[in-house]
Short mmCIF file of C-alpha atoms in Angstrom, two decimals:
data_model
loop_
_atom_site.label_atom_id
_atom_site.label_comp_id
_atom_site.label_asym_id
_atom_site.label_seq_id
_atom_site.Cartn_x
_atom_site.Cartn_y
_atom_site.Cartn_z
CA MET A 286 0.00 0.00 0.00
CA SER A 287 1.31 3.42 -0.92
CA SER A 288 1.46 6.22 1.58
CA PHE A 289 2.64 9.75 2.13
CA SER A 290 4.56 11.59 4.80
CA THR A 291 5.18 15.27 5.37
CA THR A 292 8.27 17.23 6.30
CA ALA A 293 8.29 19.73 9.16
CA ARG A 294 8.20 22.47 6.50
CA ALA A 295 5.06 20.98 4.95
CA ASP A 296 3.42 20.66 8.38
CA ASP A 297 4.13 24.34 9.05
CA ASP A 298 2.73 25.24 5.62
CA LEU A 299 -0.47 23.30 6.36
CA LEU A 300 -0.92 25.06 9.69
CA ASP A 301 -0.44 28.46 8.04
CA ILE A 302 -2.94 27.57 5.31
CA TYR A 303 -5.48 26.39 7.88
CA LEU A 304 -5.13 29.49 10.09
CA PHE A 305 -5.38 31.80 7.08
CA GLY A 306 -8.42 29.84 5.90
CA ILE A 307 -10.16 30.25 9.26
CA GLU A 308 -9.49 33.97 9.23
CA ARG A 309 -10.55 34.48 5.63
CA PHE A 310 -13.24 31.84 4.98
CA GLY A 311 -14.31 30.45 8.35
CA ARG A 312 -13.50 27.29 10.29
CA LEU A 313 -15.71 24.93 8.25
CA GLN A 314 -14.26 25.93 4.87
CA ALA A 315 -10.70 25.85 6.24
CA ALA A 316 -11.27 22.32 7.55
CA ARG A 317 -12.73 21.22 4.20
CA TYR A 318 -9.75 22.61 2.30
CA LEU A 319 -7.34 20.83 4.64
CA ALA A 320 -9.26 17.56 4.27
CA ASP A 321 -9.15 17.96 0.48
CA MET A 322 -5.41 18.59 0.70
CA HIS A 323 -4.91 15.37 2.68
CA HIS A 324 -6.96 13.50 0.08
CA VAL A 325 -4.60 14.81 -2.62
CA PHE A 326 -1.62 13.70 -0.51
CA THR A 327 -3.10 10.20 -0.45
CA LEU A 328 -3.52 10.26 -4.24
CA LEU A 329 0.08 11.41 -4.65
CA GLY A 330 1.21 8.61 -2.34
CA GLU A 331 -0.66 6.08 -4.46
CA ASN A 332 0.46 7.66 -7.76
CA PRO A 333 3.76 9.46 -7.06
CA ARG A 334 4.39 10.21 -10.73
CA MET A 335 1.02 11.97 -11.02
CA GLY A 336 2.60 15.41 -10.61
CA ARG A 337 4.81 17.19 -13.09
CA GLU A 338 8.58 17.24 -12.74
CA ALA A 339 9.89 20.35 -10.99
CA ASP A 340 13.63 19.88 -11.44
CA ARG A 341 13.98 23.67 -11.65
CA ILE A 342 13.20 23.70 -7.92
CA ALA A 343 15.47 20.74 -7.09
CA PRO A 344 16.38 17.44 -8.76
CA GLY A 345 13.75 14.76 -8.24
CA VAL A 346 11.07 17.17 -7.01
CA ARG A 347 7.58 17.00 -8.50
CA ARG A 348 4.66 19.43 -8.27
CA HIS A 349 0.89 19.11 -8.22
CA GLU A 350 -1.55 22.01 -8.16
CA HIS A 351 -4.51 21.93 -5.81
CA GLY A 352 -6.83 24.89 -5.34
CA ALA A 353 -4.78 28.02 -4.73
CA HIS A 354 -1.67 26.02 -3.81
CA VAL A 355 1.12 23.97 -5.33
CA ILE A 356 2.25 20.84 -3.52
CA PHE A 357 5.94 20.04 -3.92
CA TYR A 358 6.96 16.46 -3.19
CA GLU A 359 9.32 13.67 -4.11
CA GLU A 360 8.88 9.95 -4.55
CA ALA A 361 9.80 8.12 -1.36
CA GLY A 362 9.80 4.33 -1.39
CA SER A 363 6.33 3.32 -2.49
CA GLY A 364 4.78 6.69 -1.70
CA ALA A 365 5.41 10.42 -1.58
CA LEU A 366 7.23 12.76 0.76
CA ILE A 367 5.43 16.11 0.84
CA LEU A 368 8.11 18.79 0.99
CA ALA A 369 6.16 22.06 0.89
CA ILE A 370 2.77 23.55 0.06
CA VAL A 371 3.06 27.01 -1.47
CA HIS A 372 0.46 29.51 -2.65
CA LYS A 373 0.61 29.77 -6.44
CA ALA A 374 1.69 33.41 -6.13
CA GLY A 375 4.76 32.39 -4.11
CA VAL A 376 6.10 29.59 -6.28
CA GLU A 377 8.76 31.75 -7.94
CA ARG A 378 10.29 32.54 -4.53
CA LEU A 379 10.35 28.93 -3.29
CA GLU A 380 13.55 27.55 -1.82
CA LEU A 381 13.73 23.95 -0.61
#
């Protein structure tokens, strides 16, 4: 069975996204967005080559867009390691 794991950076990104979502859209919508994000993580774990290559960011990194964010990850064993979740507007400034 494929799986995913998250880095400390990705965990911090998720918390920031959730807190911003509560402030901007309310607790229910923020929770829904986070649940959707975790569903996408599961899909990436099951299909790690689903995302596009993002070698410009770093060798072996892939990207997948979800909502207003881009998920950066790499294949890890039989799953995916989620490296960072960045708002689309901040992708150009990303450093991993």
